[in-house]
Tab-separated table of C-alpha atoms and ligand atoms in Angstrom:
chain	number	residue	atom	x	y	z
Q	1	MET	CA	-0.571	0.124	-0.113
Q	2	LYS	CA	1.292	3.655	-0.934
Q	3	ARG	CA	2.091	5.717	2.483
Q	4	ARG	CA	-1.659	7.734	2.427
Q	5	ASP	CA	-4.014	4.638	2.241
Q	6	MET	CA	-1.787	3.245	5.272
Q	7	LEU	CA	-3.040	6.346	6.601
Q	8	THR	CA	-6.341	6.852	5.716
Q	9	GLY	CA	-6.542	2.893	5.510
Q	10	SER	CA	-8.675	3.988	1.330
Q	11	ALA	CA	-8.194	2.410	-1.461
Q	12	ALA	CA	-5.845	4.977	-3.809
Q	13	GLY	CA	-7.893	8.305	-5.057
Q	14	ALA	CA	-10.454	8.371	-2.501
Q	15	LEU	CA	-10.956	11.211	0.307
Q	16	PRO	CA	-8.253	10.632	3.671
Q	17	SER	CA	-10.884	9.218	6.156
Q	18	LEU	CA	-10.070	8.567	9.107
Q	19	ARG	CA	-11.309	5.895	8.984
Q	20	GLY	CA	-8.938	3.056	9.305
Q	21	VAL	CA	-5.953	4.717	10.843
Q	22	HIS	CA	-4.207	2.552	12.927
Q	23	PRO	CA	-2.623	4.207	15.570
Q	24	ASP	CA	0.283	1.676	16.310
Q	25	LEU	CA	0.627	2.798	12.783
Q	26	LEU	CA	1.651	6.201	13.814
Q	27	ARG	CA	3.282	5.439	17.036
Q	28	PRO	CA	7.221	5.014	16.032
Q	29	ALA	CA	6.855	8.611	14.328
Q	30	VAL	CA	5.446	10.353	16.954
Q	31	GLU	CA	7.895	9.192	18.962
Q	32	GLU	CA	10.683	10.028	16.807
Q	33	LEU	CA	9.013	12.939	17.240
Q	34	HIS	CA	9.310	13.907	20.680
Q	35	ARG	CA	12.971	12.948	20.450
Q	36	TRP	CA	13.049	15.695	17.394
Q	37	TYR	CA	11.412	18.765	19.650
Q	38	LEU	CA	13.898	17.390	22.781
Q	39	GLN	CA	16.558	17.539	21.180
Q	40	GLN	CA	15.970	20.568	18.244
Q	41	ALA	CA	13.284	22.954	19.875
Q	42	ARG	CA	13.508	26.559	20.531
Q	43	VAL	CA	14.336	28.067	23.656
Q	44	LEU	CA	11.534	29.661	24.240
Q	45	PRO	CA	10.293	31.842	27.293
Q	46	TRP	CA	6.494	30.154	28.076
Q	47	ARG	CA	8.703	26.716	27.618
Q	48	ALA	CA	10.012	26.986	30.961
Q	49	THR	CA	7.225	26.888	33.053
Q	50	ARG	CA	3.559	25.117	34.066
Q	51	ASP	CA	1.847	28.456	35.291
Q	52	ALA	CA	-1.070	29.157	33.541
Q	53	TYR	CA	-0.784	32.815	33.720
Q	54	ALA	CA	2.210	32.854	31.702
Q	55	ILE	CA	1.185	30.486	29.323
Q	56	TRP	CA	-2.360	32.216	28.550
Q	57	ILE	CA	-0.880	35.188	28.093
Q	58	SER	CA	1.796	33.472	25.492
Q	59	GLU	CA	-0.413	31.422	24.025
Q	60	VAL	CA	-3.062	35.016	23.293
Q	61	MET	CA	0.232	36.726	21.932
Q	62	LEU	CA	1.218	34.600	19.536
Q	63	GLN	CA	-2.440	34.092	17.927
Q	64	GLN	CA	-1.584	35.944	14.599
Q	65	THR	CA	1.767	36.943	15.673
Q	66	GLN	CA	5.017	35.568	15.244
Q	67	VAL	CA	7.424	33.881	17.639
Q	68	ARG	CA	10.220	36.338	17.564
Q	69	THR	CA	7.683	39.400	17.821
Q	70	VAL	CA	6.060	37.827	20.860
Q	71	VAL	CA	9.094	37.563	22.781
Q	72	PRO	CA	9.794	40.860	24.211
Q	73	TYR	CA	6.068	41.583	24.512
Q	74	TYR	CA	5.998	38.611	26.509
Q	75	GLU	CA	8.789	39.209	29.226
Q	76	ARG	CA	7.473	43.085	29.221
Q	77	TRP	CA	3.849	41.931	30.262
Q	78	LEU	CA	5.209	39.072	32.624
Q	79	ALA	CA	7.910	42.087	34.276
Q	80	ALA	CA	4.480	44.581	34.627
Q	81	LEU	CA	1.601	42.024	35.340
Q	82	PRO	CA	3.446	39.090	37.266
Q	83	THR	CA	0.268	37.040	37.907
Q	84	VAL	CA	-3.996	37.419	37.154
Q	85	ARG	CA	-4.353	39.349	40.205
Q	86	ALA	CA	-1.693	41.729	38.858
Q	87	LEU	CA	-3.360	42.163	35.532
Q	88	ALA	CA	-6.755	41.936	36.863
Q	89	ALA	CA	-5.871	45.062	39.077
Q	90	ALA	CA	-3.871	46.928	36.843
Q	91	ASP	CA	-5.831	49.967	34.617
Q	92	GLU	CA	-7.511	49.807	30.801
Q	93	VAL	CA	-4.247	52.233	29.728
Q	94	GLU	CA	-1.026	49.970	30.942
Q	95	VAL	CA	-2.563	46.756	29.274
Q	96	LEU	CA	-3.414	48.806	26.218
Q	97	ARG	CA	0.606	50.118	26.738
Q	98	LEU	CA	1.710	46.757	27.204
Q	99	TRP	CA	0.200	45.771	23.912
Q	100	GLU	CA	0.528	48.043	21.661
Q	101	GLY	CA	1.911	47.165	18.105
Q	102	LEU	CA	0.551	43.390	18.344
Q	103	GLY	CA	-2.593	44.438	16.641
Q	104	TYR	CA	-6.568	42.733	17.493
Q	105	TYR	CA	-6.338	45.192	20.583
Q	106	SER	CA	-9.537	43.358	21.781
Q	107	ARG	CA	-7.268	40.350	22.440
Q	108	ALA	CA	-5.667	42.887	25.137
Q	109	ARG	CA	-9.390	43.161	26.699
Q	110	ASN	CA	-10.134	40.083	26.726
Q	111	LEU	CA	-7.341	39.420	28.671
Q	112	HIS	CA	-8.061	42.123	31.178
Q	113	ARG	CA	-11.472	41.286	31.819
Q	114	ALA	CA	-11.026	37.603	31.933
Q	115	ALA	CA	-8.494	38.170	34.420
Q	116	ARG	CA	-10.728	39.588	36.828
Q	117	GLU	CA	-13.201	37.630	36.611
Q	118	LEU	CA	-10.356	34.723	37.990
Q	119	VAL	CA	-10.250	37.201	40.575
Q	120	VAL	CA	-13.787	37.191	40.875
Q	121	ARG	CA	-15.295	33.483	40.492
Q	122	PHE	CA	-11.689	31.624	40.765
Q	123	ASP	CA	-9.816	33.484	43.589
Q	124	GLY	CA	-7.144	34.195	41.227
Q	125	SER	CA	-6.055	30.966	40.043
Q	126	PHE	CA	-6.525	28.960	36.795
Q	127	PRO	CA	-9.586	26.212	36.760
Q	128	ARG	CA	-8.099	23.231	35.684
Q	129	ASP	CA	-11.430	21.870	34.231
Q	130	PRO	CA	-11.920	22.839	30.289
Q	131	ASP	CA	-15.462	23.288	30.902
Q	132	GLN	CA	-14.306	25.893	33.206
Q	133	LEU	CA	-11.596	27.304	30.754
Q	134	ARG	CA	-14.117	28.047	28.191
Q	135	THR	CA	-16.349	30.634	30.085
Q	136	LEU	CA	-13.613	33.435	30.249
Q	137	PRO	CA	-14.029	36.028	28.125
Q	138	GLY	CA	-11.873	35.486	24.767
Q	139	ILE	CA	-10.714	31.678	25.819
Q	140	GLY	CA	-11.973	29.183	22.822
Q	141	PRO	CA	-11.492	25.913	21.647
Q	142	TYR	CA	-7.979	26.975	20.830
Q	143	THR	CA	-6.212	27.992	23.943
Q	144	VAL	CA	-8.674	25.708	26.456
Q	145	ALA	CA	-6.587	23.130	24.890
Q	146	ALA	CA	-3.054	25.155	25.461
Q	147	VAL	CA	-3.789	25.878	28.378
Q	148	ALA	CA	-5.293	23.766	29.998
Q	149	SER	CA	-2.572	21.011	28.109
Q	150	LEU	CA	1.190	22.862	28.315
Q	151	ALA	CA	-0.148	24.364	32.065
Q	152	PHE	CA	-2.051	20.946	33.405
Q	153	GLY	CA	-1.390	17.982	31.113
Q	154	ALA	CA	-4.874	17.904	29.982
Q	155	PRO	CA	-4.826	15.450	27.348
Q	156	LEU	CA	-6.122	17.510	24.832
Q	157	ALA	CA	-4.512	18.424	21.735
Q	158	VAL	CA	-3.475	21.851	20.029
Q	159	VAL	CA	-4.798	22.745	16.420
Q	160	ASP	CA	-2.953	25.896	15.273
Q	161	ALA	CA	-2.380	26.770	12.117
Q	162	ASN	CA	0.657	25.260	12.395
Q	163	VAL	CA	-0.412	22.018	12.877
Q	164	ARG	CA	-2.697	21.832	10.577
Q	165	ARG	CA	-0.644	22.430	8.143
Q	166	VAL	CA	2.095	19.087	9.475
Q	167	LEU	CA	-2.130	16.985	9.607
Q	168	SER	CA	-2.666	18.398	6.021
Q	169	ARG	CA	0.122	16.818	4.688
Q	170	LEU	CA	0.674	13.490	6.890
Q	171	LEU	CA	-2.663	12.545	4.737
Q	172	ALA	CA	-1.515	14.726	1.476
Q	173	LEU	CA	-4.947	16.453	1.949
Q	174	GLU	CA	-6.334	17.654	-1.487
Q	175	GLU	CA	-9.656	19.897	0.823
Q	176	ASP	CA	-8.872	23.292	2.801
Q	177	PRO	CA	-8.293	22.263	6.110
Q	178	ARG	CA	-10.394	25.391	7.748
Q	179	ARG	CA	-13.946	23.686	6.364
Q	180	ALA	CA	-15.723	22.814	9.222
Q	181	PRO	CA	-15.900	19.182	8.393
Q	182	VAL	CA	-12.459	18.896	7.319
Q	183	ALA	CA	-11.051	20.724	10.008
Q	184	ARG	CA	-13.288	18.205	12.239
Q	185	ARG	CA	-11.262	15.449	11.145
Q	186	LEU	CA	-7.828	16.795	11.630
Q	187	GLU	CA	-8.652	17.538	14.887
Q	188	ALA	CA	-9.685	13.458	14.757
Q	189	LEU	CA	-6.215	12.247	13.591
Q	190	ALA	CA	-4.649	15.278	15.871
Q	191	HIS	CA	-6.202	13.802	19.230
Q	192	GLU	CA	-5.292	10.207	17.477
Q	193	LEU	CA	-1.484	11.600	17.574
Q	194	LEU	CA	-1.699	12.549	20.934
Q	195	ALA	CA	-2.632	9.119	22.210
Q	196	ASP	CA	-1.306	8.632	25.848
Q	197	HIS	CA	1.815	11.126	25.632
Q	198	ASP	CA	2.926	14.001	27.441
Q	199	PRO	CA	0.111	16.096	25.978
Q	200	SER	CA	2.987	19.461	26.714
Q	201	ARG	CA	5.469	18.039	24.942
Q	202	HIS	CA	3.439	16.735	22.732
Q	203	ASN	CA	1.296	20.116	21.342
Q	204	GLN	CA	4.961	21.830	21.918
Q	205	ALA	CA	6.461	19.513	19.056
Q	206	MET	CA	3.874	19.282	17.019
Q	207	MET	CA	3.790	23.348	17.181
Q	208	GLU	CA	7.972	23.167	16.464
Q	209	LEU	CA	7.305	20.883	13.633
Q	210	GLY	CA	4.980	22.963	12.221
Q	211	ALA	CA	7.171	26.388	12.660
Q	212	LEU	CA	10.511	24.329	11.854
Q	213	VAL	CA	10.605	22.139	9.289
Q	214	CYS	CA	7.210	21.060	7.925
Q	215	LEU	CA	6.958	25.144	6.351
Q	216	PRO	CA	4.487	26.617	4.089
Q	217	ARG	CA	6.796	26.838	0.761
Q	218	THR	CA	9.179	25.143	1.472
Q	219	PRO	CA	8.970	22.429	4.057
Q	220	ARG	CA	12.655	20.651	4.912
Q	221	CYS	CA	11.558	17.286	4.895
Q	222	GLU	CA	14.953	15.641	5.323
Q	223	LEU	CA	14.856	16.880	8.681
Q	224	CYS	CA	11.434	15.051	9.366
Q	225	PRO	CA	10.972	13.115	11.250
Q	226	LEU	CA	7.281	12.196	10.517
Q	227	LEU	CA	8.880	11.914	6.924
Q	228	SER	CA	8.586	8.153	7.135
Q	229	VAL	CA	4.611	8.284	7.505
Q	230	CYS	CA	4.206	11.813	5.484
Q	231	ALA	CA	1.502	11.136	2.532
Q	232	ALA	CA	2.783	14.587	1.097
Q	233	ALA	CA	6.518	14.039	1.253
Q	234	ALA	CA	5.453	10.551	-0.867
Q	235	THR	CA	4.029	12.215	-3.417
Q	236	GLY	CA	7.365	14.276	-4.000
Q	237	GLU	CA	5.437	17.824	-4.230
Q	238	PRO	CA	4.641	18.308	-0.296
Q	239	SER	CA	4.823	21.946	-0.945
Q	240	ARG	CA	1.254	21.700	-2.832
Q	241	PHE	CA	-1.160	20.216	0.478
Q	242	PRO	CA	-2.664	21.684	1.438
Q	243	PRO	CA	-4.361	24.046	-1.081
Q	244	THR	CA	-3.924	27.440	-0.741
Q	245	ARG	CA	-6.690	29.302	-1.200
Q	246	PRO	CA	-6.380	32.635	-3.208
Q	247	THR	CA	-5.385	35.292	-1.524
Q	248	LYS	CA	-7.862	38.028	-1.204
Q	249	ALA	CA	-6.338	41.941	-2.127
Q	250	VAL	CA	-6.251	44.402	1.552
Q	251	PRO	CA	-8.743	47.516	1.237
Q	252	HIS	CA	-7.098	50.107	1.260
Q	253	GLN	CA	-8.253	53.664	2.290
Q	254	ALA	CA	-5.773	57.042	2.655
Q	255	PHE	CA	-6.234	59.399	5.874
Q	256	ALA	CA	-6.013	63.513	5.842
Q	257	VAL	CA	-4.717	63.834	9.479
Q	258	ALA	CA	-3.045	66.405	11.576
Q	259	LEU	CA	-1.096	67.361	14.247
Q	260	VAL	CA	-2.385	70.170	15.797
Q	261	ARG	CA	-0.717	71.418	18.031
Q	262	ASP	CA	-1.133	74.074	21.381
Q	263	ARG	CA	1.640	75.555	22.077
Q	264	GLU	CA	3.684	72.190	23.191
Q	265	ARG	CA	0.625	70.075	23.097
Q	266	LEU	CA	-0.217	67.730	20.474
Q	267	LEU	CA	-4.549	66.909	19.812
Q	268	LEU	CA	-5.068	63.361	20.030
Q	269	GLU	CA	-8.529	61.492	19.760
Q	270	GLN	CA	-9.425	58.351	21.622
Q	271	ARG	CA	-11.146	55.645	18.724
Q	272	PRO	CA	-14.155	53.941	19.360
Q	273	SER	CA	-14.954	51.645	21.441
Q	274	GLY	CA	-16.050	49.351	19.148
Q	275	GLY	CA	-13.525	48.276	15.683
Q	276	LEU	CA	-9.961	48.676	13.549
Q	277	LEU	CA	-7.837	49.746	16.504
Q	278	ALA	CA	-10.660	49.960	19.740
Q	279	GLY	CA	-10.183	52.514	22.054
Q	280	LEU	CA	-6.759	53.340	20.697
Q	281	TRP	CA	-5.514	57.640	20.469
Q	282	ASP	CA	-5.604	58.515	17.312
Q	283	LEU	CA	-4.290	62.083	15.454
Q	284	PRO	CA	-7.484	64.174	14.310
Q	285	GLY	CA	-8.429	63.630	10.911
Q	286	TYR	CA	-10.642	62.116	8.414
Q	287	ALA	CA	-10.480	59.573	5.452
Q	288	LEU	CA	-10.059	61.054	1.882
Q	289	ALA	CA	-12.752	60.122	-0.901
Q	290	LEU	CA	-11.153	58.403	-4.055
Q	291	GLY	CA	-9.094	60.665	-5.863
Q	292	GLU	CA	-9.169	63.735	-3.482
Q	293	GLU	CA	-5.943	65.232	-2.976
Q	294	PRO	CA	-4.826	65.977	0.582
Q	295	PRO	CA	-5.127	68.149	2.514
Q	296	GLY	CA	-8.651	68.103	1.097
Q	297	ARG	CA	-10.961	68.511	3.860
Q	298	LEU	CA	-8.823	68.880	6.972
Q	299	ALA	CA	-9.304	72.636	7.996
Q	300	GLN	CA	-12.966	72.347	6.998
Q	301	THR	CA	-13.161	68.535	9.314
Q	302	LEU	CA	-11.325	70.591	11.787
Q	303	ARG	CA	-13.321	73.559	12.779
Q	304	GLU	CA	-16.990	71.184	11.706
Q	305	LEU	CA	-16.122	68.430	14.523
Q	306	TYR	CA	-13.727	69.864	16.479
Q	307	GLY	CA	-14.424	73.262	16.696
Q	308	LEU	CA	-10.698	74.330	15.974
Q	309	GLN	CA	-9.939	77.242	13.331
Q	310	VAL	CA	-5.575	76.186	12.241
Q	311	GLU	CA	-4.171	77.084	9.236
Q	312	VAL	CA	-1.989	73.798	7.226
Q	313	GLU	CA	1.294	74.894	7.222
Q	314	GLU	CA	3.523	72.030	6.006
Q	315	SER	CA	2.982	68.153	4.984
Q	316	LEU	CA	4.512	65.891	6.152
Q	317	PRO	CA	6.432	62.216	3.940
Q	318	PRO	CA	3.153	59.919	3.550
Q	319	VAL	CA	3.029	56.975	5.929
Q	320	LYS	CA	2.008	53.803	4.804
Q	321	HIS	CA	1.140	51.124	7.191
Q	322	ALA	CA	-0.037	47.461	6.604
Q	323	TYR	CA	-2.743	46.422	9.164
Q	324	SER	CA	-4.523	42.744	8.803
Q	325	HIS	CA	-7.275	43.757	7.103
Q	326	LEU	CA	-6.479	47.644	5.555
Q	327	LYS	CA	-3.450	48.548	4.457
Q	328	VAL	CA	-3.972	52.317	5.064
Q	329	THR	CA	-1.479	56.109	3.437
Q	330	LEU	CA	-1.758	59.237	6.058
Q	331	HIS	CA	-1.251	62.113	4.904
Q	332	ALA	CA	-0.192	63.943	7.754
Q	333	PHE	CA	0.195	67.886	7.931
Q	334	ARG	CA	1.497	70.638	10.684
Q	335	CYS	CA	-1.282	72.274	11.726
Q	336	ARG	CA	-1.426	75.806	13.399
Q	337	LEU	CA	-3.760	76.776	16.200
Q	338	LEU	CA	-5.271	80.390	15.081
Q	339	GLY	CA	-8.653	79.809	17.777
Q	340	ARG	CA	-11.669	77.581	19.299
Q	341	SER	CA	-14.893	78.520	19.350
Q	342	SER	CA	-16.952	77.481	22.139
Q	343	ARG	CA	-16.739	73.424	20.745
Q	344	ALA	CA	-13.347	73.299	20.931
Q	345	ALA	CA	-11.235	69.820	21.942
Q	346	GLU	CA	-11.279	69.922	25.464
Q	347	SER	CA	-14.999	69.502	25.948
Q	348	VAL	CA	-14.776	65.998	24.490
Q	349	ALA	CA	-13.494	63.365	26.709
Q	350	THR	CA	-12.413	61.518	24.135
Q	351	ARG	CA	-10.050	64.377	22.850
Q	352	ILE	CA	-7.023	65.490	25.101
Q	353	TRP	CA	-4.362	67.875	24.762
Q	354	VAL	CA	-1.198	65.684	25.005
Q	355	ARG	CA	2.496	66.714	25.790
Q	356	PRO	CA	5.112	65.356	23.409
Q	357	GLU	CA	6.963	63.206	26.130
Q	358	GLU	CA	3.461	62.451	27.699
Q	359	LEU	CA	2.967	60.717	24.469
Q	360	GLY	CA	4.394	57.587	25.249
Q	361	GLN	CA	1.965	56.688	27.681
Q	362	ARG	CA	-0.507	56.430	25.346
Q	363	ALA	CA	-1.432	53.246	23.233
Q	364	MET	CA	-1.526	54.389	19.510
Q	365	PRO	CA	-2.074	52.483	16.423
Q	366	ARG	CA	1.160	51.652	14.569
Q	367	ALA	CA	0.514	54.210	11.792
Q	368	CYS	CA	0.307	57.199	14.356
Q	369	HIS	CA	3.623	56.506	15.724
Q	370	LYS	CA	5.782	56.522	12.125
Q	371	VAL	CA	3.656	60.001	11.391
Q	372	LEU	CA	5.036	61.245	14.630
Q	373	GLU	CA	8.322	59.427	14.370
Q	374	GLY	CA	8.012	61.778	10.460
Q	375	ALA	CA	7.737	64.813	12.692
Q	376	GLY	CA	10.254	64.295	15.339
Q	377	LEU	CA	7.807	64.096	17.846
Q	378	GLY	CA	8.348	60.225	18.352
Q	379	PRO	CA	8.970	59.177	22.378
Q	380	PRO	CA	11.954	57.036	22.773
Q	381	ARG	CA	10.218	53.874	22.568
Q	382	GLY	CA	13.478	51.122	22.845
Q	383	GLN	CA	11.101	48.485	24.079
Q	384	VAL	CA	8.734	48.104	21.245
Q	385	ALA	CA	9.628	47.062	17.452
L	401	LIG	N1	1.840	28.745	18.686
L	401	LIG	C1	1.269	29.013	19.405
L	401	LIG	N2	1.393	28.267	20.527
L	401	LIG	C2	2.919	28.422	20.554
L	401	LIG	C3	3.779	27.475	21.440
L	401	LIG	N3	3.191	27.289	22.568
L	401	LIG	N4	5.271	27.633	21.417
L	401	LIG	C4	5.753	28.193	19.285
L	401	LIG	N5	4.877	28.887	19.094
L	401	LIG	C5	3.538	28.466	19.129
């Protein structure tokens, strides 16, 4: 039988199915994987602990963000907020400041809310029961499996994007692994592979294999401890698996933004509490219509929405930034404040005038930091990439 058929028990050409997979066939390869992990794994700070809080923080940071970006954030966070109680007692400004630059800010808010619930409902410690973990804000099946297995040794398989790729290749899966029925099959295979192995070691090993060897475009099969049971490798074209979806074009939006200064202080506005970059402090401005040249209606916008009369003085180099779902270009202008009306900016709680040395205390979108840096106003921010 071909490797794929041995794994799946299916006839050549049929869709891979888990029916007929014999765990004994996989066991020696999985043990090889664990040996490989012990020898080759990266030294990462969250691997040196069994503290559920620290593991939880690392896992939430690692969702959508690469390991090398996460490490300094993780270390800074744990130094500032070493326990559930410290996080629960922190104010949101501090939490967002520590998160700033990682994106997806709802994750930081959920961490904060969940810590408060852990204090109230579980006396500040993590419940070991996965069903109770699941009731906390922002903790879905992935995070439950990761925290419960890595911290408490619960026999739950962790299936992130890297693991999904490894599993898809073991089966030489022709289907999109994110489709629900396919994802369920992969979850089931993940649990078969976990069997009665040490859940922490096994899950870390699977993730590490996806991160270091079973790479999306150029898998390093010659180094792979699962090579002997990998159906994709047997085809000679492992990178064909899993099939990739065509990437969607990311929309682009241009903005005109103002650096309005009153003596030394700069005007900032807090973004609404929902949506993209929720709650972060932003430069005032507006979205340019297609083809509209900046500064466009910037002075008019500041008059109508902020009650400020300004003269647009100087344009700064445009700043481009790509968020996950949106590319932006910020056309920034220094503006001279000429006067203000009764609807002056201070009268609204979400608008503040900030001294340059205080800018570092406000969580801001990365694109705004770039503008401020270009204007010579960037606060010293050595700790954040
Ligand atoms: N990605 C998600 N969780 C991870 C972990 N614990 N180690 C390395 N990469 C990861």
